[in-house]
mmCIF file of N, CA and C in Angstrom:
data_model
loop_
_atom_site.group_PDB
_atom_site.id
_atom_site.type_symbol
_atom_site.label_atom_id
_atom_site.label_comp_id
_atom_site.label_asym_id
_atom_site.label_seq_id
_atom_site.Cartn_x
_atom_site.Cartn_y
_atom_site.Cartn_z
ATOM 1 N N MET A 1 0.847 -1.174 0.000
ATOM 2 C CA MET A 1 0.000 0.000 0.000
ATOM 3 C C MET A 1 0.896 1.242 0.000
ATOM 4 N N ILE A 2 0.599 2.139 -0.893
ATOM 5 C CA ILE A 2 1.391 3.362 -1.019
ATOM 6 C C ILE A 2 0.959 4.369 0.046
ATOM 7 N N ASP A 3 1.954 4.942 0.726
ATOM 8 C CA ASP A 3 1.713 5.945 1.763
ATOM 9 C C ASP A 3 1.774 7.333 1.134
ATOM 10 N N PHE A 4 0.606 7.849 0.722
ATOM 11 C CA PHE A 4 0.559 9.134 0.043
ATOM 12 C C PHE A 4 0.856 10.305 0.972
ATOM 13 N N GLU A 5 0.817 10.084 2.277
ATOM 14 C CA GLU A 5 1.108 11.147 3.243
ATOM 15 C C GLU A 5 2.592 11.209 3.607
ATOM 16 N N PHE A 6 3.393 10.283 3.068
ATOM 17 C CA PHE A 6 4.829 10.295 3.345
ATOM 18 C C PHE A 6 5.450 11.605 2.873
ATOM 19 N N ALA A 7 6.285 12.182 3.718
ATOM 20 C CA ALA A 7 7.077 13.357 3.354
ATOM 21 C C ALA A 7 8.467 13.197 3.982
ATOM 22 N N PRO A 8 9.522 13.422 3.203
ATOM 23 C CA PRO A 8 10.862 13.335 3.789
ATOM 24 C C PRO A 8 11.066 14.451 4.809
ATOM 25 N N LYS A 9 11.927 14.199 5.783
ATOM 26 C CA LYS A 9 12.225 15.232 6.784
ATOM 27 C C LYS A 9 12.867 16.450 6.128
ATOM 28 N N SER A 10 13.724 16.186 5.147
ATOM 29 C CA SER A 10 14.401 17.265 4.421
ATOM 30 C C SER A 10 14.814 16.747 3.052
ATOM 31 N N TYR A 11 14.964 17.647 2.115
ATOM 32 C CA TYR A 11 15.504 17.284 0.806
ATOM 33 C C TYR A 11 17.027 17.419 0.781
ATOM 34 N N PHE A 12 17.554 18.156 1.734
ATOM 35 C CA PHE A 12 18.944 18.584 1.653
ATOM 36 C C PHE A 12 19.806 17.881 2.688
ATOM 37 N N ASP A 13 20.960 17.386 2.215
ATOM 38 C CA ASP A 13 21.868 16.685 3.112
ATOM 39 C C ASP A 13 23.202 17.399 3.251
ATOM 40 N N GLY A 14 23.282 18.629 2.759
ATOM 41 C CA GLY A 14 24.500 19.406 2.892
ATOM 42 C C GLY A 14 25.534 19.149 1.822
ATOM 43 N N THR A 15 25.200 18.329 0.806
ATOM 44 C CA THR A 15 26.185 18.017 -0.231
ATOM 45 C C THR A 15 26.134 18.974 -1.412
ATOM 46 N N GLY A 16 25.167 19.872 -1.429
ATOM 47 C CA GLY A 16 25.086 20.825 -2.538
ATOM 48 C C GLY A 16 23.950 21.795 -2.331
ATOM 49 N N PRO A 17 23.869 22.809 -3.187
ATOM 50 C CA PRO A 17 22.848 23.843 -3.023
ATOM 51 C C PRO A 17 21.454 23.405 -3.453
ATOM 52 N N SER A 18 21.347 22.311 -4.211
ATOM 53 C CA SER A 18 20.035 21.821 -4.614
ATOM 54 C C SER A 18 19.999 20.304 -4.470
ATOM 55 N N ALA A 19 18.792 19.757 -4.564
ATOM 56 C CA ALA A 19 18.628 18.310 -4.410
ATOM 57 C C ALA A 19 17.806 17.773 -5.571
ATOM 58 N N LEU A 20 18.255 16.664 -6.151
ATOM 59 C CA LEU A 20 17.496 15.975 -7.185
ATOM 60 C C LEU A 20 16.385 15.189 -6.503
ATOM 61 N N LEU A 21 15.141 15.514 -6.834
ATOM 62 C CA LEU A 21 14.003 14.826 -6.222
ATOM 63 C C LEU A 21 13.557 13.622 -7.035
ATOM 64 N N ALA A 22 13.581 13.744 -8.356
ATOM 65 C CA ALA A 22 13.124 12.641 -9.202
ATOM 66 C C ALA A 22 13.612 12.811 -10.625
ATOM 67 N N LYS A 23 13.761 11.677 -11.292
ATOM 68 C CA LYS A 23 14.012 11.646 -12.733
ATOM 69 C C LYS A 23 12.828 10.934 -13.360
ATOM 70 N N LEU A 24 12.269 11.560 -14.374
ATOM 71 C CA LEU A 24 11.135 10.992 -15.091
ATOM 72 C C LEU A 24 11.557 10.698 -16.516
ATOM 73 N N SER A 25 11.217 9.525 -17.003
ATOM 74 C CA SER A 25 11.477 9.216 -18.407
ATOM 75 C C SER A 25 10.166 8.806 -19.055
ATOM 76 N N TYR A 26 10.039 9.159 -20.322
ATOM 77 C CA TYR A 26 8.830 8.917 -21.097
ATOM 78 C C TYR A 26 9.198 8.022 -22.280
ATOM 79 N N PRO A 27 9.213 6.695 -22.081
ATOM 80 C CA PRO A 27 9.692 5.787 -23.129
ATOM 81 C C PRO A 27 8.843 5.797 -24.400
ATOM 82 N N GLU A 28 7.586 6.204 -24.315
ATOM 83 C CA GLU A 28 6.740 6.234 -25.506
ATOM 84 C C GLU A 28 6.987 7.473 -26.367
ATOM 85 N N SER A 29 7.686 8.451 -25.821
ATOM 86 C CA SER A 29 7.964 9.657 -26.604
ATOM 87 C C SER A 29 8.928 9.300 -27.732
ATOM 88 N N HIS A 30 8.846 10.052 -28.780
ATOM 89 C CA HIS A 30 9.659 9.797 -29.978
ATOM 90 C C HIS A 30 11.151 9.737 -29.648
ATOM 91 N N TRP A 31 11.594 10.590 -28.743
ATOM 92 C CA TRP A 31 13.018 10.672 -28.420
ATOM 93 C C TRP A 31 13.353 10.114 -27.047
ATOM 94 N N GLY A 32 12.375 9.490 -26.355
ATOM 95 C CA GLY A 32 12.645 8.962 -25.019
ATOM 96 C C GLY A 32 12.998 10.065 -24.043
ATOM 97 N N GLU A 33 12.150 11.084 -23.992
ATOM 98 C CA GLU A 33 12.417 12.284 -23.192
ATOM 99 C C GLU A 33 12.673 11.966 -21.723
ATOM 100 N N GLU A 34 13.496 12.793 -21.105
ATOM 101 C CA GLU A 34 13.746 12.709 -19.673
ATOM 102 C C GLU A 34 13.612 14.091 -19.055
ATOM 103 N N ILE A 35 13.092 14.097 -17.835
ATOM 104 C CA ILE A 35 12.905 15.333 -17.075
ATOM 105 C C ILE A 35 13.457 15.083 -15.674
ATOM 106 N N SER A 36 14.114 16.079 -15.129
ATOM 107 C CA SER A 36 14.607 16.003 -13.749
ATOM 108 C C SER A 36 13.915 17.094 -12.937
ATOM 109 N N ILE A 37 13.566 16.746 -11.703
ATOM 110 C CA ILE A 37 12.927 17.710 -10.807
ATOM 111 C C ILE A 37 13.856 17.947 -9.623
ATOM 112 N N TYR A 38 14.142 19.228 -9.370
ATOM 113 C CA TYR A 38 15.057 19.623 -8.309
ATOM 114 C C TYR A 38 14.354 20.504 -7.278
ATOM 115 N N ALA A 39 14.935 20.547 -6.097
ATOM 116 C CA ALA A 39 14.497 21.475 -5.050
ATOM 117 C C ALA A 39 15.718 22.283 -4.623
ATOM 118 N N ALA A 40 15.479 23.560 -4.333
ATOM 119 C CA ALA A 40 16.560 24.432 -3.869
ATOM 120 C C ALA A 40 16.020 25.340 -2.767
ATOM 121 N N PRO A 41 16.780 25.489 -1.677
ATOM 122 C CA PRO A 41 16.328 26.377 -0.605
ATOM 123 C C PRO A 41 16.699 27.826 -0.898
ATOM 124 N N LEU A 42 15.774 28.733 -0.593
ATOM 125 C CA LEU A 42 16.049 30.156 -0.771
ATOM 126 C C LEU A 42 15.128 30.938 0.157
ATOM 127 N N ASP A 43 15.716 31.779 0.988
ATOM 128 C CA ASP A 43 14.956 32.641 1.908
ATOM 129 C C ASP A 43 13.945 31.866 2.755
ATOM 130 N N GLY A 44 14.346 30.693 3.240
ATOM 131 C CA GLY A 44 13.495 29.915 4.130
ATOM 132 C C GLY A 44 12.398 29.125 3.438
ATOM 133 N N LYS A 45 12.395 29.106 2.116
ATOM 134 C CA LYS A 45 11.403 28.343 1.358
ATOM 135 C C LYS A 45 12.116 27.353 0.453
ATOM 136 N N ILE A 46 11.361 26.386 -0.024
ATOM 137 C CA ILE A 46 11.887 25.408 -0.974
ATOM 138 C C ILE A 46 11.277 25.721 -2.343
ATOM 139 N N TYR A 47 12.138 25.946 -3.316
ATOM 140 C CA TYR A 47 11.686 26.223 -4.678
ATOM 141 C C TYR A 47 11.930 24.990 -5.539
ATOM 142 N N TYR A 48 10.981 24.727 -6.438
ATOM 143 C CA TYR A 48 11.055 23.554 -7.298
ATOM 144 C C TYR A 48 11.395 23.977 -8.721
ATOM 145 N N GLU A 49 12.180 23.150 -9.389
ATOM 146 C CA GLU A 49 12.610 23.442 -10.755
ATOM 147 C C GLU A 49 12.572 22.150 -11.561
ATOM 148 N N VAL A 50 12.120 22.263 -12.795
ATOM 149 C CA VAL A 50 12.091 21.134 -13.718
ATOM 150 C C VAL A 50 13.057 21.441 -14.847
ATOM 151 N N VAL A 51 13.883 20.451 -15.187
ATOM 152 C CA VAL A 51 14.889 20.619 -16.227
ATOM 153 C C VAL A 51 14.708 19.516 -17.263
ATOM 154 N N ASP A 52 14.672 19.918 -18.542
ATOM 155 C CA ASP A 52 14.642 18.942 -19.624
ATOM 156 C C ASP A 52 15.782 19.227 -20.595
ATOM 157 N N PHE A 53 15.937 18.378 -21.571
ATOM 158 C CA PHE A 53 17.022 18.487 -22.542
ATOM 159 C C PHE A 53 16.947 19.778 -23.351
ATOM 160 N N TYR A 54 15.733 20.266 -23.603
ATOM 161 C CA TYR A 54 15.536 21.406 -24.491
ATOM 162 C C TYR A 54 15.650 22.759 -23.801
ATOM 163 N N GLY A 55 15.621 22.784 -22.484
ATOM 164 C CA GLY A 55 15.664 24.050 -21.772
ATOM 165 C C GLY A 55 14.310 24.737 -21.692
ATOM 166 N N ASN A 56 13.235 23.967 -21.770
ATOM 167 C CA ASN A 56 11.886 24.531 -21.664
ATOM 168 C C ASN A 56 11.659 25.125 -20.283
ATOM 169 N N GLU A 57 10.732 26.086 -20.214
ATOM 170 C CA GLU A 57 10.265 26.616 -18.931
ATOM 171 C C GLU A 57 8.974 25.891 -18.577
ATOM 172 N N PHE A 58 8.837 25.508 -17.318
ATOM 173 C CA PHE A 58 7.671 24.749 -16.880
ATOM 174 C C PHE A 58 6.873 25.524 -15.849
ATOM 175 N N ASP A 59 5.552 25.369 -15.937
ATOM 176 C CA ASP A 59 4.659 25.846 -14.878
ATOM 177 C C ASP A 59 4.540 24.725 -13.861
ATOM 178 N N LEU A 60 4.793 25.046 -12.604
ATOM 179 C CA LEU A 60 4.748 24.057 -11.530
ATOM 180 C C LEU A 60 3.658 24.412 -10.530
ATOM 181 N N SER A 61 3.050 23.395 -9.990
ATOM 182 C CA SER A 61 2.076 23.602 -8.925
ATOM 183 C C SER A 61 2.327 22.561 -7.842
ATOM 184 N N PRO A 62 2.924 22.955 -6.745
ATOM 185 C CA PRO A 62 3.320 24.310 -6.360
ATOM 186 C C PRO A 62 4.710 24.662 -6.917
ATOM 187 N N GLU A 63 4.987 25.941 -6.961
ATOM 188 C CA GLU A 63 6.317 26.417 -7.366
ATOM 189 C C GLU A 63 7.278 26.413 -6.190
ATOM 190 N N LYS A 64 6.708 26.554 -4.973
ATOM 191 C CA LYS A 64 7.527 26.609 -3.760
ATOM 192 C C LYS A 64 6.680 26.110 -2.593
ATOM 193 N N SER A 65 7.365 25.787 -1.502
ATOM 194 C CA SER A 65 6.675 25.347 -0.293
ATOM 195 C C SER A 65 7.528 25.688 0.929
ATOM 196 N N GLN A 66 6.911 25.639 2.080
ATOM 197 C CA GLN A 66 7.616 25.885 3.340
ATOM 198 C C GLN A 66 8.390 24.651 3.804
ATOM 199 N N LYS A 67 7.864 23.463 3.472
ATOM 200 C CA LYS A 67 8.469 22.199 3.915
ATOM 201 C C LYS A 67 8.381 21.203 2.769
ATOM 202 N N PRO A 68 9.081 20.080 2.871
ATOM 203 C CA PRO A 68 9.005 19.082 1.804
ATOM 204 C C PRO A 68 7.559 18.643 1.550
ATOM 205 N N LEU A 69 7.271 18.373 0.293
ATOM 206 C CA LEU A 69 5.942 17.947 -0.106
ATOM 207 C C LEU A 69 5.658 16.515 0.333
ATOM 208 N N THR A 70 4.388 16.215 0.544
ATOM 209 C CA THR A 70 4.004 14.818 0.747
ATOM 210 C C THR A 70 4.108 14.116 -0.600
ATOM 211 N N LEU A 71 4.094 12.813 -0.596
ATOM 212 C CA LEU A 71 4.125 12.064 -1.851
ATOM 213 C C LEU A 71 2.943 12.470 -2.731
ATOM 214 N N GLN A 72 1.770 12.611 -2.141
ATOM 215 C CA GLN A 72 0.585 13.009 -2.896
ATOM 216 C C GLN A 72 0.776 14.381 -3.556
ATOM 217 N N GLU A 73 1.329 15.335 -2.830
ATOM 218 C CA GLU A 73 1.577 16.664 -3.388
ATOM 219 C C GLU A 73 2.629 16.615 -4.499
ATOM 220 N N PHE A 74 3.643 15.760 -4.320
ATOM 221 C CA PHE A 74 4.690 15.643 -5.332
ATOM 222 C C PHE A 74 4.145 14.999 -6.604
ATOM 223 N N ILE A 75 3.294 13.987 -6.451
ATOM 224 C CA ILE A 75 2.645 13.368 -7.614
ATOM 225 C C ILE A 75 1.803 14.412 -8.340
ATOM 226 N N PHE A 76 1.078 15.249 -7.591
ATOM 227 C CA PHE A 76 0.277 16.317 -8.205
ATOM 228 C C PHE A 76 1.179 17.261 -8.991
ATOM 229 N N LEU A 77 2.325 17.628 -8.425
ATOM 230 C CA LEU A 77 3.272 18.495 -9.134
ATOM 231 C C LEU A 77 3.656 17.862 -10.468
ATOM 232 N N ILE A 78 3.965 16.573 -10.460
ATOM 233 C CA ILE A 78 4.378 15.871 -11.681
ATOM 234 C C ILE A 78 3.231 15.811 -12.687
ATOM 235 N N GLU A 79 2.062 15.430 -12.210
ATOM 236 C CA GLU A 79 0.947 15.188 -13.127
ATOM 237 C C GLU A 79 0.309 16.467 -13.670
ATOM 238 N N THR A 80 0.659 17.610 -13.107
ATOM 239 C CA THR A 80 0.111 18.870 -13.614
ATOM 240 C C THR A 80 1.173 19.734 -14.294
ATOM 241 N N LEU A 81 2.359 19.193 -14.515
ATOM 242 C CA LEU A 81 3.416 19.938 -15.204
ATOM 243 C C LEU A 81 2.943 20.398 -16.572
ATOM 244 N N GLU A 82 3.245 21.629 -16.895
ATOM 245 C CA GLU A 82 2.970 22.168 -18.225
ATOM 246 C C GLU A 82 4.143 23.024 -18.653
ATOM 247 N N VAL A 83 4.375 23.042 -19.959
ATOM 248 C CA VAL A 83 5.417 23.897 -20.511
ATOM 249 C C VAL A 83 4.804 25.269 -20.755
ATOM 250 N N VAL A 84 5.535 26.313 -20.393
ATOM 251 C CA VAL A 84 5.095 27.674 -20.694
ATOM 252 C C VAL A 84 5.020 27.776 -22.216
ATOM 253 N N ASP A 85 3.854 28.140 -22.727
ATOM 254 C CA ASP A 85 3.572 28.069 -24.167
ATOM 255 C C ASP A 85 4.597 28.754 -25.057
ATOM 256 N N ASN A 86 5.075 29.904 -24.671
ATOM 257 C CA ASN A 86 5.984 30.628 -25.562
ATOM 258 C C ASN A 86 7.376 30.024 -25.612
ATOM 259 N N SER A 87 7.623 28.974 -24.833
ATOM 260 C CA SER A 87 8.968 28.396 -24.830
ATOM 261 C C SER A 87 8.997 26.935 -25.272
ATOM 262 N N THR A 88 7.866 26.395 -25.708
ATOM 263 C CA THR A 88 7.794 24.962 -25.999
ATOM 264 C C THR A 88 8.771 24.556 -27.085
ATOM 265 N N LYS A 89 9.630 23.624 -26.729
ATOM 266 C CA LYS A 89 10.581 23.037 -27.669
ATOM 267 C C LYS A 89 10.498 21.529 -27.507
ATOM 268 N N GLY A 90 10.594 20.789 -28.598
ATOM 269 C CA GLY A 90 10.615 19.338 -28.514
ATOM 270 C C GLY A 90 9.260 18.702 -28.275
ATOM 271 N N ASP A 91 8.168 19.429 -28.519
ATOM 272 C CA ASP A 91 6.812 18.906 -28.338
ATOM 273 C C ASP A 91 6.624 18.332 -26.925
ATOM 274 N N MET A 92 7.165 19.035 -25.935
ATOM 275 C CA MET A 92 7.160 18.544 -24.558
ATOM 276 C C MET A 92 5.759 18.436 -23.965
ATOM 277 N N ASN A 93 4.803 19.291 -24.354
ATOM 278 C CA ASN A 93 3.451 19.171 -23.802
ATOM 279 C C ASN A 93 2.828 17.836 -24.174
ATOM 280 N N LEU A 94 3.074 17.354 -25.402
ATOM 281 C CA LEU A 94 2.581 16.041 -25.800
ATOM 282 C C LEU A 94 3.252 14.950 -24.965
ATOM 283 N N THR A 95 4.539 15.071 -24.762
ATOM 284 C CA THR A 95 5.266 14.105 -23.938
ATOM 285 C C THR A 95 4.692 14.062 -22.525
ATOM 286 N N LEU A 96 4.403 15.236 -21.951
ATOM 287 C CA LEU A 96 3.887 15.300 -20.587
ATOM 288 C C LEU A 96 2.496 14.691 -20.448
ATOM 289 N N SER A 97 1.789 14.500 -21.550
ATOM 290 C CA SER A 97 0.471 13.875 -21.471
ATOM 291 C C SER A 97 0.582 12.371 -21.256
ATOM 292 N N GLY A 98 1.790 11.823 -21.384
ATOM 293 C CA GLY A 98 2.018 10.401 -21.137
ATOM 294 C C GLY A 98 2.230 10.121 -19.657
ATOM 295 N N ILE A 99 2.462 8.853 -19.353
ATOM 296 C CA ILE A 99 2.719 8.433 -17.964
ATOM 297 C C ILE A 99 4.199 8.069 -17.868
ATOM 298 N N PRO A 100 4.940 8.762 -17.015
ATOM 299 C CA PRO A 100 6.383 8.534 -16.967
ATOM 300 C C PRO A 100 6.769 7.279 -16.186
ATOM 301 N N GLU A 101 7.989 6.843 -16.420
ATOM 302 C CA GLU A 101 8.669 5.938 -15.506
ATOM 303 C C GLU A 101 9.425 6.857 -14.567
ATOM 304 N N ALA A 102 9.382 6.574 -13.268
ATOM 305 C CA ALA A 102 9.956 7.497 -12.287
ATOM 306 C C ALA A 102 10.990 6.811 -11.409
ATOM 307 N N LYS A 103 12.021 7.568 -11.079
ATOM 308 C CA LYS A 103 13.056 7.129 -10.129
ATOM 309 C C LYS A 103 13.256 8.248 -9.124
ATOM 310 N N SER A 104 13.310 7.881 -7.846
ATOM 311 C CA SER A 104 13.534 8.893 -6.812
ATOM 312 C C SER A 104 14.140 8.252 -5.581
ATOM 313 N N ASN A 105 15.210 8.851 -5.091
ATOM 314 C CA ASN A 105 15.780 8.424 -3.808
ATOM 315 C C ASN A 105 15.072 9.100 -2.646
ATOM 316 N N VAL A 106 14.373 10.190 -2.921
ATOM 317 C CA VAL A 106 13.698 10.971 -1.890
ATOM 318 C C VAL A 106 12.299 10.420 -1.600
ATOM 319 N N TYR A 107 11.613 9.998 -2.656
ATOM 320 C CA TYR A 107 10.265 9.429 -2.543
ATOM 321 C C TYR A 107 10.317 7.975 -3.014
ATOM 322 N N PRO A 108 10.616 7.041 -2.094
ATOM 323 C CA PRO A 108 10.824 5.648 -2.483
ATOM 324 C C PRO A 108 9.627 4.995 -3.177
ATOM 325 N N GLN A 109 8.417 5.426 -2.895
ATOM 326 C CA GLN A 109 7.238 4.783 -3.492
ATOM 327 C C GLN A 109 6.783 5.443 -4.794
ATOM 328 N N LEU A 110 7.480 6.458 -5.247
ATOM 329 C CA LEU A 110 7.109 7.136 -6.487
ATOM 330 C C LEU A 110 7.186 6.183 -7.683
ATOM 331 N N GLU A 111 8.243 5.390 -7.739
ATOM 332 C CA GLU A 111 8.402 4.430 -8.837
ATOM 333 C C GLU A 111 7.245 3.432 -8.846
ATOM 334 N N GLU A 112 6.889 2.929 -7.678
ATOM 335 C CA GLU A 112 5.782 1.967 -7.576
ATOM 336 C C GLU A 112 4.469 2.587 -8.059
ATOM 337 N N TYR A 113 4.212 3.839 -7.664
ATOM 338 C CA TYR A 113 2.976 4.512 -8.067
ATOM 339 C C TYR A 113 2.870 4.585 -9.590
ATOM 340 N N PHE A 114 3.931 5.070 -10.255
ATOM 341 C CA PHE A 114 3.864 5.226 -11.705
ATOM 342 C C PHE A 114 3.934 3.889 -12.437
ATOM 343 N N THR A 115 4.611 2.889 -11.868
ATOM 344 C CA THR A 115 4.610 1.553 -12.468
ATOM 345 C C THR A 115 3.195 0.987 -12.467
ATOM 346 N N GLU A 116 2.490 1.108 -11.343
ATOM 347 C CA GLU A 116 1.105 0.627 -11.257
ATOM 348 C C GLU A 116 0.205 1.394 -12.225
ATOM 349 N N LYS A 117 0.399 2.681 -12.329
ATOM 350 C CA LYS A 117 -0.409 3.493 -13.226
ATOM 351 C C LYS A 117 -0.163 3.077 -14.679
ATOM 352 N N ARG A 118 1.097 2.833 -15.034
ATOM 353 C CA ARG A 118 1.418 2.390 -16.390
ATOM 354 C C ARG A 118 0.786 1.023 -16.672
ATOM 355 N N LYS A 119 0.798 0.131 -15.680
ATOM 356 C CA LYS A 119 0.167 -1.189 -15.841
ATOM 357 C C LYS A 119 -1.323 -1.028 -16.088
ATOM 358 N N ASN A 120 -1.973 -0.171 -15.311
ATOM 359 C CA ASN A 120 -3.421 0.034 -15.448
ATOM 360 C C ASN A 120 -3.806 0.587 -16.816
ATOM 361 N N PHE A 121 -2.903 1.280 -17.465
ATOM 362 C CA PHE A 121 -3.179 1.834 -18.785
ATOM 363 C C PHE A 121 -2.585 0.958 -19.893
ATOM 364 N N GLY A 122 -2.146 -0.257 -19.529
ATOM 365 C CA GLY A 122 -1.647 -1.197 -20.528
ATOM 366 C C GLY A 122 -0.324 -0.824 -21.143
ATOM 367 N N MET A 123 0.490 -0.104 -20.385
ATOM 368 C CA MET A 123 1.788 0.348 -20.912
ATOM 369 C C MET A 123 2.937 -0.554 -20.477
ATOM 370 N N LEU A 124 2.632 -1.615 -19.754
ATOM 371 C CA LEU A 124 3.679 -2.566 -19.336
ATOM 372 C C LEU A 124 3.286 -3.976 -19.708
#
């Protein structure tokens, strides 16, 4: 059973200014797109950033938080990602309409959630 209320105590372990929260890959996309999601502390808040190969700008919900997100909130962030229209490169909005394969050291059950979702949609 997936614990959607799970939240890490912190994203940061002192090894750098930002933390990799998850890597998402979209194997059905023409180019096998990958997206990385990072967190960075600034002025007592945690800001989230999405990075792809093309350098697209993404709309995030939420863009920032006071504390680490629960698994449910992080899944919502992933599933509502959108590319800012004036910067779309690589047909990323179409890619984002798919269901990713996910890897995360911060959210251990994220991979299980998306694997089950892919199975339910006949993608495995």
